[in-house]
PDB file of C-alpha atoms and ligand atoms in Angstrom:
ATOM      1  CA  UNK A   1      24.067  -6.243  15.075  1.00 74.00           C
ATOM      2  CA  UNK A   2      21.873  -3.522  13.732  1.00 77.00           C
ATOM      3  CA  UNK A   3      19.313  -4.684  10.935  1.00 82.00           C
ATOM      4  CA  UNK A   4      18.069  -2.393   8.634  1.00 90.00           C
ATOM      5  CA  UNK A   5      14.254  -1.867   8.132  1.00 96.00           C
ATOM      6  CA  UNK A   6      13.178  -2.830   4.540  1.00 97.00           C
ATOM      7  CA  UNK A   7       9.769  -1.253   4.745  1.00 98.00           C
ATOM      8  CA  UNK A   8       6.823  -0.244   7.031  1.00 98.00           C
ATOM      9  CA  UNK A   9       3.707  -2.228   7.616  1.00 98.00           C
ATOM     10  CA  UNK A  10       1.007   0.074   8.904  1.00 98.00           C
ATOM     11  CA  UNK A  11      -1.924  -1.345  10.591  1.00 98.00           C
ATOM     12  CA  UNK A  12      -5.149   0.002  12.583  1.00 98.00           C
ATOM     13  CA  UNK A  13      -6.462  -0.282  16.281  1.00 98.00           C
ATOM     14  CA  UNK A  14      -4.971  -3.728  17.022  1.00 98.00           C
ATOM     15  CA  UNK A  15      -8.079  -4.399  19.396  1.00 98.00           C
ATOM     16  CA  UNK A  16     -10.387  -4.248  16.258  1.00 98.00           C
ATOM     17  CA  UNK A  17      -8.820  -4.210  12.775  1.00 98.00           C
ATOM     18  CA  UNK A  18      -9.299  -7.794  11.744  1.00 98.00           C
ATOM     19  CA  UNK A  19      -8.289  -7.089   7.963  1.00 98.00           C
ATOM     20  CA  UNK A  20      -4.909  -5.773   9.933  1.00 98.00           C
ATOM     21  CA  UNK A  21      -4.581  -9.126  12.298  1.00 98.00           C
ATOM     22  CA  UNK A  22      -4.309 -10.856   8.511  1.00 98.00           C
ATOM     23  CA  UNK A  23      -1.638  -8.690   7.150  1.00 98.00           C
ATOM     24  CA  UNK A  24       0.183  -8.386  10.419  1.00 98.00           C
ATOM     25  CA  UNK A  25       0.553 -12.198  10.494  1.00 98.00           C
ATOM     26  CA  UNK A  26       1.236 -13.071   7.354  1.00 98.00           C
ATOM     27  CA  UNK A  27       4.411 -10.516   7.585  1.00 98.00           C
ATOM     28  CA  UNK A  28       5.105 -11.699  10.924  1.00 98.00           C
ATOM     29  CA  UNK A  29       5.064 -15.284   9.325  1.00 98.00           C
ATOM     30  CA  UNK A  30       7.138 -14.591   6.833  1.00 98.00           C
ATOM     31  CA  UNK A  31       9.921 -13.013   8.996  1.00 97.00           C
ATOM     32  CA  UNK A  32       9.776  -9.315   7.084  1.00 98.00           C
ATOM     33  CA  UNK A  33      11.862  -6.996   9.056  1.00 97.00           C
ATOM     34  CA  UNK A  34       9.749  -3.962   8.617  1.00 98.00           C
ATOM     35  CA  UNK A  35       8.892  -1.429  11.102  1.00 98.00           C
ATOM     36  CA  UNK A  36       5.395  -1.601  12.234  1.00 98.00           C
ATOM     37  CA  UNK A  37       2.684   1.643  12.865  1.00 98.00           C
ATOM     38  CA  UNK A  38      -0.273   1.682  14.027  1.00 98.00           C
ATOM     39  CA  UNK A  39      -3.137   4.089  13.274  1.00 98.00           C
ATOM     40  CA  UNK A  40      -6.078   4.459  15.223  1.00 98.00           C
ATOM     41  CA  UNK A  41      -9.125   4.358  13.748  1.00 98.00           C
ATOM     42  CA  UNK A  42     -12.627   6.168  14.382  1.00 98.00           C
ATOM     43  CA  UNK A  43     -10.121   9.189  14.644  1.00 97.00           C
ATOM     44  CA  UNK A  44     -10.498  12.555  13.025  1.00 97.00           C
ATOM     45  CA  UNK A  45      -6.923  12.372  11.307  1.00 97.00           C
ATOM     46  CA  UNK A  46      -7.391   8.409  10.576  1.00 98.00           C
ATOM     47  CA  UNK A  47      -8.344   8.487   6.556  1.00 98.00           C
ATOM     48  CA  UNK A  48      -5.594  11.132   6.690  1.00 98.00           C
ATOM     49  CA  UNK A  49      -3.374   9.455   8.022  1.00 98.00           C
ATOM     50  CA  UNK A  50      -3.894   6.255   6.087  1.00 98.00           C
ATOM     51  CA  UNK A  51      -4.398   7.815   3.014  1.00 98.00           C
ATOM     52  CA  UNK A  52      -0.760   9.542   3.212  1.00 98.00           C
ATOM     53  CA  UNK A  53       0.731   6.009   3.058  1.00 98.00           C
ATOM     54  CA  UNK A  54      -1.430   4.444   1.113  1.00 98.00           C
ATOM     55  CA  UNK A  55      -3.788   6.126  -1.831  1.00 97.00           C
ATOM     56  CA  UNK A  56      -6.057   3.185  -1.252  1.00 97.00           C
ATOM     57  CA  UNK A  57      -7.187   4.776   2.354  1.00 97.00           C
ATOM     58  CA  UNK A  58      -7.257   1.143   3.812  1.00 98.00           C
ATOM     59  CA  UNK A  59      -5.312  -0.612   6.537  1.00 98.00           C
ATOM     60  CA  UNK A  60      -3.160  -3.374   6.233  1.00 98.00           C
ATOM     61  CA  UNK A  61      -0.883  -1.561   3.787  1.00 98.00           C
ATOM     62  CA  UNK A  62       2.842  -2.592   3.799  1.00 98.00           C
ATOM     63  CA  UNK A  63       5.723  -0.858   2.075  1.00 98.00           C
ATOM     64  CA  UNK A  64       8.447  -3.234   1.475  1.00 98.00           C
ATOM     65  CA  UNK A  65      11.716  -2.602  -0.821  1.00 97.00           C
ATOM     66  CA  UNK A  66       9.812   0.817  -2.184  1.00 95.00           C
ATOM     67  CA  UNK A  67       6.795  -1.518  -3.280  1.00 98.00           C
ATOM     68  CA  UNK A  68       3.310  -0.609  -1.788  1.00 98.00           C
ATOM     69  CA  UNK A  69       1.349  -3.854  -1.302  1.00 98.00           C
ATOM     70  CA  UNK A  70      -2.171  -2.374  -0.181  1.00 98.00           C
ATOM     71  CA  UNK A  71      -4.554  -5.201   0.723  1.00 98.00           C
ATOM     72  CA  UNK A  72      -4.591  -8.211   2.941  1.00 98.00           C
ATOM     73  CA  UNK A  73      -5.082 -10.826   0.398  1.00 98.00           C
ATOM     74  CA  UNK A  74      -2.121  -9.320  -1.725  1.00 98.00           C
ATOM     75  CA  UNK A  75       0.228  -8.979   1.489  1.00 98.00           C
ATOM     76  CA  UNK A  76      -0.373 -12.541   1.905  1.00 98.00           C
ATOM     77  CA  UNK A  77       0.333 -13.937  -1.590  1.00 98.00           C
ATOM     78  CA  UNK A  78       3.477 -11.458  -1.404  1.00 98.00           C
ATOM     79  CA  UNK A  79       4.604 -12.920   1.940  1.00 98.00           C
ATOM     80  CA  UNK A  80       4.482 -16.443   0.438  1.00 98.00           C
ATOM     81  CA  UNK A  81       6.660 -15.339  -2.047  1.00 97.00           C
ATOM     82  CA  UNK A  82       9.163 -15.193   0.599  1.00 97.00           C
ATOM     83  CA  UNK A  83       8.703 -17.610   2.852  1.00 96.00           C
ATOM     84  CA  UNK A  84       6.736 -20.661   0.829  1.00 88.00           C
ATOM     85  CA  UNK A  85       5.816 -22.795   3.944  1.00 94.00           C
ATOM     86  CA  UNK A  86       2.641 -19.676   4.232  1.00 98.00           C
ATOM     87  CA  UNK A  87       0.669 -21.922   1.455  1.00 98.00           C
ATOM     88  CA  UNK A  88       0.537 -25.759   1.632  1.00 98.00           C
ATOM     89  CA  UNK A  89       3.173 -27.165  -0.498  1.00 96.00           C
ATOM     90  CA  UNK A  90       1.220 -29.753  -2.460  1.00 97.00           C
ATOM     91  CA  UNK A  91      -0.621 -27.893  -5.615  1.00 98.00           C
ATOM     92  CA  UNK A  92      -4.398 -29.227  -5.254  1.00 97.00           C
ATOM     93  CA  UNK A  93      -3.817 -28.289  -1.424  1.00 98.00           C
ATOM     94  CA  UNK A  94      -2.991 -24.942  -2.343  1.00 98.00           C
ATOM     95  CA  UNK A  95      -5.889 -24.412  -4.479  1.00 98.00           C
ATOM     96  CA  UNK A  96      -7.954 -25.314  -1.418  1.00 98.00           C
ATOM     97  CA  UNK A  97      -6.380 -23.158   0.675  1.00 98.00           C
ATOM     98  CA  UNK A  98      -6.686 -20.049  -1.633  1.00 98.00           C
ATOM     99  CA  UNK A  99     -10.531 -20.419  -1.734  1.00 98.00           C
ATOM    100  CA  UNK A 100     -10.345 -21.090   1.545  1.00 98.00           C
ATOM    101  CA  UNK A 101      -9.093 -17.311   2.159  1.00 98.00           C
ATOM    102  CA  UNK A 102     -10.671 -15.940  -0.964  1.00 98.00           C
ATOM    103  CA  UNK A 103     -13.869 -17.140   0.470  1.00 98.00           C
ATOM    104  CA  UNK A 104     -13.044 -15.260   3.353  1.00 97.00           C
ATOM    105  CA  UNK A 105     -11.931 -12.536   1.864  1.00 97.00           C
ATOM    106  CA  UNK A 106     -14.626 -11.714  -0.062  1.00 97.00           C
ATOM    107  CA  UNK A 107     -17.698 -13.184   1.797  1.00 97.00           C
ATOM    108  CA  UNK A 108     -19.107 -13.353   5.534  1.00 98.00           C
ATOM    109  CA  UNK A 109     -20.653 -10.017   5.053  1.00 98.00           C
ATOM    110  CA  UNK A 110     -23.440 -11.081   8.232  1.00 98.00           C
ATOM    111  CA  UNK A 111     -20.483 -12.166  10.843  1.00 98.00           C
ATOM    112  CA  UNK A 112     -19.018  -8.941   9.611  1.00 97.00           C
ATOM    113  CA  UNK A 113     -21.369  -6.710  10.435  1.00 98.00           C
ATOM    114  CA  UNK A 114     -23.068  -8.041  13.012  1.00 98.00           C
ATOM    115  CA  UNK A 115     -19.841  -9.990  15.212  1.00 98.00           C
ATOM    116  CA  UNK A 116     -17.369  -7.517  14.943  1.00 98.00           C
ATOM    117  CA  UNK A 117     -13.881  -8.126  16.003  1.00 98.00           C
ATOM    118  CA  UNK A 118     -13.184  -6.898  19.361  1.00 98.00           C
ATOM    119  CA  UNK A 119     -10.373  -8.314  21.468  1.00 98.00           C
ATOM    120  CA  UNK A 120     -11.466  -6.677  24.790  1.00 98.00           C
ATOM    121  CA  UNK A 121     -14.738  -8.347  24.987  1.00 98.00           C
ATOM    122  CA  UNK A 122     -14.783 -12.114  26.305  1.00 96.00           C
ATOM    123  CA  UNK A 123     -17.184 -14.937  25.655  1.00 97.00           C
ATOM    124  CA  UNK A 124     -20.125 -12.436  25.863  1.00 97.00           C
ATOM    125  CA  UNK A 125     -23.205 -13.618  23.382  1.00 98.00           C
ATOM    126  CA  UNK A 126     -25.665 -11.080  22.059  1.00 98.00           C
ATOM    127  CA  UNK A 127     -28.605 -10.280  22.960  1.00 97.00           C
ATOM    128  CA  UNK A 128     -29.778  -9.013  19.985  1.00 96.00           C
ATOM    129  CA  UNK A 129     -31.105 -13.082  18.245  1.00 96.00           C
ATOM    130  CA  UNK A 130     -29.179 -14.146  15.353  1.00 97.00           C
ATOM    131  CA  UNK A 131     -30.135 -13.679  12.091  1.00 98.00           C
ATOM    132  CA  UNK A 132     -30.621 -16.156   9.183  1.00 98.00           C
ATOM    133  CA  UNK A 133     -27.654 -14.918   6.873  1.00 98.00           C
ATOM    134  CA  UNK A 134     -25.452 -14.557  10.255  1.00 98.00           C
ATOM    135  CA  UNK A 135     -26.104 -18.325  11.132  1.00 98.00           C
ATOM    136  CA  UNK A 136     -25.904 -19.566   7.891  1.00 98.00           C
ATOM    137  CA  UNK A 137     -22.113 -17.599   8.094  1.00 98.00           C
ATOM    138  CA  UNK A 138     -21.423 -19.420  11.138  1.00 98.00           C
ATOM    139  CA  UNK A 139     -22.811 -22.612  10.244  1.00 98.00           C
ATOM    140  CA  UNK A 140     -20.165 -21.940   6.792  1.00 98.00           C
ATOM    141  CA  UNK A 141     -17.545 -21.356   9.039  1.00 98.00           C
ATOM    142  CA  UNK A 142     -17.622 -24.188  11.107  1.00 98.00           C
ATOM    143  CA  UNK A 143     -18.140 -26.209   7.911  1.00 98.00           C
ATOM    144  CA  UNK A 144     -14.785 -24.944   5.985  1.00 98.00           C
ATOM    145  CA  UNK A 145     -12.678 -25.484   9.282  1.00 98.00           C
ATOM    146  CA  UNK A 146     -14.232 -29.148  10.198  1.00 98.00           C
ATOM    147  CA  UNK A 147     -13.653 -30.314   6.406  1.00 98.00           C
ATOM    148  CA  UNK A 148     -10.358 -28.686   5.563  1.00 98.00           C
ATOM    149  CA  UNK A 149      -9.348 -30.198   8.931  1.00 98.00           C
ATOM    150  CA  UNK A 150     -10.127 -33.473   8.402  1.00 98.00           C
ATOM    151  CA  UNK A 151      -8.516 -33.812   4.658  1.00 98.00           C
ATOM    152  CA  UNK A 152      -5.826 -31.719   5.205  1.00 98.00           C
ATOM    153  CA  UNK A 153      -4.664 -30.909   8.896  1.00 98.00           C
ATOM    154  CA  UNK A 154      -3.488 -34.793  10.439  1.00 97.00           C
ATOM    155  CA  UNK A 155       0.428 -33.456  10.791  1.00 97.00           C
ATOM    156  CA  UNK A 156      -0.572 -30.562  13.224  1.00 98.00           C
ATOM    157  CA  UNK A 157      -3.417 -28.238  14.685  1.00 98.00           C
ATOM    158  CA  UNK A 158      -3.862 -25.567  11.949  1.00 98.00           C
ATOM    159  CA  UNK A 159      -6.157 -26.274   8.816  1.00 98.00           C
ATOM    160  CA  UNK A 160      -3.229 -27.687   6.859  1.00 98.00           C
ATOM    161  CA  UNK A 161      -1.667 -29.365   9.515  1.00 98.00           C
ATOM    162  CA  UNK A 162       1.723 -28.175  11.715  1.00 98.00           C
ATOM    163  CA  UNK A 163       2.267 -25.128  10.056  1.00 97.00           C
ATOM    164  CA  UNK A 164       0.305 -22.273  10.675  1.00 98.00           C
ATOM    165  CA  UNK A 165      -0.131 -20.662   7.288  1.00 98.00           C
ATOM    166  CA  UNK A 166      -2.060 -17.799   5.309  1.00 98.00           C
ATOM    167  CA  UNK A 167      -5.554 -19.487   5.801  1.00 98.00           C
ATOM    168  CA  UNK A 168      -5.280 -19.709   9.450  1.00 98.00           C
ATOM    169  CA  UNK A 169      -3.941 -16.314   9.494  1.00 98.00           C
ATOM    170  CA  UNK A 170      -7.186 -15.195   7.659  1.00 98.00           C
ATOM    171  CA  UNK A 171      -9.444 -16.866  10.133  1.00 98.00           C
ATOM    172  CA  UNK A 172      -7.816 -15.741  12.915  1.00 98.00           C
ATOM    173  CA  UNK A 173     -10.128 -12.980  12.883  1.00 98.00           C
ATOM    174  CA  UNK A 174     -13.127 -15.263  12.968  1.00 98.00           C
ATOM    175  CA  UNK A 175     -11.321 -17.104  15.477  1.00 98.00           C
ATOM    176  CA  UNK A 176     -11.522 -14.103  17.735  1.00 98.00           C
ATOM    177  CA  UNK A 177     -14.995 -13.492  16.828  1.00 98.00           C
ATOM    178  CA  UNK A 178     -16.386 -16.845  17.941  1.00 98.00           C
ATOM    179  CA  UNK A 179     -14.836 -16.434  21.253  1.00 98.00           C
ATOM    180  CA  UNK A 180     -15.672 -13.150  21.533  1.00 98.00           C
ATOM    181  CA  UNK A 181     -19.390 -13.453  20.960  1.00 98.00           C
ATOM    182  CA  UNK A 182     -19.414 -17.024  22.370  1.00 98.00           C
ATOM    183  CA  UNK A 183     -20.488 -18.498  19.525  1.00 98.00           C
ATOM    184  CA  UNK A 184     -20.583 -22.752  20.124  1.00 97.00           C
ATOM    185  CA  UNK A 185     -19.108 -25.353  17.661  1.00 98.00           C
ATOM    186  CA  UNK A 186     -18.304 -29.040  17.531  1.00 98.00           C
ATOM    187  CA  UNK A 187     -15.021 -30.451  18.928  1.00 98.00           C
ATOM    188  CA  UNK A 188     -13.461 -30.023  15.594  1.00 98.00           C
ATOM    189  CA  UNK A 189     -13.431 -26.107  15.663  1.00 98.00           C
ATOM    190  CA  UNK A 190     -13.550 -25.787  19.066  1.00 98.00           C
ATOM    191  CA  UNK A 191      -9.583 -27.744  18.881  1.00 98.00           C
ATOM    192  CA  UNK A 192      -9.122 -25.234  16.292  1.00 98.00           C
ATOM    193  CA  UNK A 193     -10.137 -22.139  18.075  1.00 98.00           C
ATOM    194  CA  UNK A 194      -7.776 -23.080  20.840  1.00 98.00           C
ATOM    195  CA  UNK A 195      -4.981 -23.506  18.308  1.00 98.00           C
ATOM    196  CA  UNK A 196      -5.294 -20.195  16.414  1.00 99.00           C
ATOM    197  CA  UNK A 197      -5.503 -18.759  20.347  1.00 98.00           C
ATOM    198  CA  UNK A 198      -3.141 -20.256  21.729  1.00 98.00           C
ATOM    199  CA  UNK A 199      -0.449 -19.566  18.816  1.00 98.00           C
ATOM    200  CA  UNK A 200       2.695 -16.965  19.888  1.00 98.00           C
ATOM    201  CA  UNK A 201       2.029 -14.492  16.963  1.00 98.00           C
ATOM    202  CA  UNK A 202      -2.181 -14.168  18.127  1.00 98.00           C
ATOM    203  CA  UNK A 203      -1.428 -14.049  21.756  1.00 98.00           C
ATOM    204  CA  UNK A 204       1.274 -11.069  21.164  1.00 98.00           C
ATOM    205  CA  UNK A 205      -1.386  -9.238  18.920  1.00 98.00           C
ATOM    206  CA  UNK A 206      -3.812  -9.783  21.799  1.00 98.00           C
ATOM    207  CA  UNK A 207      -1.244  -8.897  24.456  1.00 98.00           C
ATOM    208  CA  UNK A 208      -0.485  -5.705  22.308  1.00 98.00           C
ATOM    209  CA  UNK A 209      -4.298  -4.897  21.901  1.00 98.00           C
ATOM    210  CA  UNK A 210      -4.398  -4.782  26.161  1.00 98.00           C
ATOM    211  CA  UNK A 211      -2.196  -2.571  26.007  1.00 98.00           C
ATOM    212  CA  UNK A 212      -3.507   0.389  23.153  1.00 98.00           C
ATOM    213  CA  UNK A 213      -4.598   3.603  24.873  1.00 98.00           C
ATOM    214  CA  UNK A 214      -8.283   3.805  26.267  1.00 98.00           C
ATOM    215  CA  UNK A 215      -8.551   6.795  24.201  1.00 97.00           C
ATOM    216  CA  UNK A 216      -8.782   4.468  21.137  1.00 98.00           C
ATOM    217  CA  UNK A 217     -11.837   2.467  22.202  1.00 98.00           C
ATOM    218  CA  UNK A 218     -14.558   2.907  19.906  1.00 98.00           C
ATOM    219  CA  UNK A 219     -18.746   3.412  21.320  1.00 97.00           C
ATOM    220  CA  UNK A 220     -19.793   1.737  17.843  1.00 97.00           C
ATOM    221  CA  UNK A 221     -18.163  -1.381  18.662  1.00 98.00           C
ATOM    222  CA  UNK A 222     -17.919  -1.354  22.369  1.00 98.00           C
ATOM    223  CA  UNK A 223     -21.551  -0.854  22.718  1.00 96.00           C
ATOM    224  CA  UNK A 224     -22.345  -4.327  20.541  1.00 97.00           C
ATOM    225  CA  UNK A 225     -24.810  -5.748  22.078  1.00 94.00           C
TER     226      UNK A 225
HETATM  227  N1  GSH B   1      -9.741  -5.112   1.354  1.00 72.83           N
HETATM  228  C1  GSH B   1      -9.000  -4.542   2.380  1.00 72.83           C
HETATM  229  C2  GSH B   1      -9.958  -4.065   3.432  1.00 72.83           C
HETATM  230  C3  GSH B   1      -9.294  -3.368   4.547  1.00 72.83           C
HETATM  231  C4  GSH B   1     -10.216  -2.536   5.408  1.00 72.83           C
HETATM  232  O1  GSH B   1     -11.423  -2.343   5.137  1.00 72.83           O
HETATM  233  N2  GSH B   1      -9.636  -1.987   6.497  1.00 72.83           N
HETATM  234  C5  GSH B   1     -10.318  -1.087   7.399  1.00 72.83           C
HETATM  235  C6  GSH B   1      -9.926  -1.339   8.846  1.00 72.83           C
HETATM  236  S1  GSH B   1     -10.166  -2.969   9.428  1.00 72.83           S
HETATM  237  C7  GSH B   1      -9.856   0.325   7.123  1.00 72.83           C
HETATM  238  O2  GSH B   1      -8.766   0.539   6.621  1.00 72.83           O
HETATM  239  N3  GSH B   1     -10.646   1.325   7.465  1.00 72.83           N
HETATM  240  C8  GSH B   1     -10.228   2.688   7.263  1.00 72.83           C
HETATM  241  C9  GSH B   1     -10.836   3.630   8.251  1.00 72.83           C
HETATM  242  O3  GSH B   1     -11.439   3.158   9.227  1.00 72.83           O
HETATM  243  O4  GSH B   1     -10.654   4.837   8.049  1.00 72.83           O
HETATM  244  C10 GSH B   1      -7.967  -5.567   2.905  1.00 72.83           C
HETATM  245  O5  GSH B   1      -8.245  -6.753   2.956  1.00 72.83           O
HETATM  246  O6  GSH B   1      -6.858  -5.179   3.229  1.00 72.83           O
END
């Protein structure tokens, strides 16, 4: 049987668009059956590109049923529209989880900038020393996944529990950044990090990544250091 596309999901680089790893997931999650492009980015033609599919010049962008959803915190609330296990069904453990991402979403400039996501590069620490706002970040980080953990995650290995959900598909990013850049935790996040890792969905993102033309690779983020 032949299924029908409903849409297009269009992502960048897969090796280091972590705002695309959200989207990508959350769709993924949620079992959307649209067809999936990727752009690379660092590329002459990439705002072009982007920009011809979405006005908002950003990547994750998905089209689905003729509706343009253009940012990763709006593809995920969409998604859960669809497929409700993506948000913890009890109401106060929703609210958690939405500030979880939000916080996300909106904060961790430091990690950002200074940790950024690159699949190809394993356990490796800086040299460069950490700075104050990037360990306080971390230190966040670590925080958010140890507590939501303990009050929420007992059924499973994600931070609510079995399912794997919006809010681990927003750290999965940061996930990939601690092991990336080495970065050490307690046992808590450390069980985490293998988790997120281990999970299908991540490890076909990663195996996809491996496989993106060498053409793509970027100096800016290869050269991290
Ligand atoms: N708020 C947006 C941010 C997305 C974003 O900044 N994406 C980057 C790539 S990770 C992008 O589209 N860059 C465009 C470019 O490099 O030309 C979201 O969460 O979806």
């Amino acid at each position: 049987m032949v299924v029908m596309a409903e849409g297009t999901l269009l992502i960048g680089t897969k090796r280091y668009s972590s705002w695309s790893l959200r989207g990508w997931l959350s769709v993924r999650l949620a079992g959307l059956t649209v067809n999936e492009e990727v752009v690379p980015l660092g590329q002459d033609e990439t705002a072009g590109l982007i920009e011809s599919f979405s006005p908002a010049a950003r990547v994750p962008a998905l089209r689905h049923q003729e509706t343009l959803i253009w940012d990763s915190l709006a593809i995920a609330e969409y998604c859960a529209e669809l497929s409700v296990d993506l948000w913890p069904e009890d109401r106060k453990a929703r609210a958690v989880a939405r500030s979880v991402c939000a916080e996300m979403h909106s904060g961790f400039q430091a990690l950002r900038r200074d940790l950024p996501m690159n699949l190809g590069r394993i356990a490796r620490p800086r040299a460069t020393p950490p700075s104050e706002e990037l360990l306080g970040d971390i230190a966040r980080v670590e925080a958010l996944w140890t507590q939501t953990r303990a009050r929420f995650g007992s059924e499973g290995p994600f931070l609510f529990g079995a399912a794997f959900g919006n809010t681990d598909a927003f750290y999965a990013p940061v996930v990939s950044r601690f092991l990336s850049y080495g970065i050490e935790t307690g046992p808590v996040a450390r069980d985490y990090m293998q988790a997120v890792r281990e999970h299908t969905l991540v490890e076909a993102w990663y195996e996809a990544a491996a496989a993106e033309p060498e053409s793509w690779r970027l100096d800016r983020y290869e050269s991290v250091d």
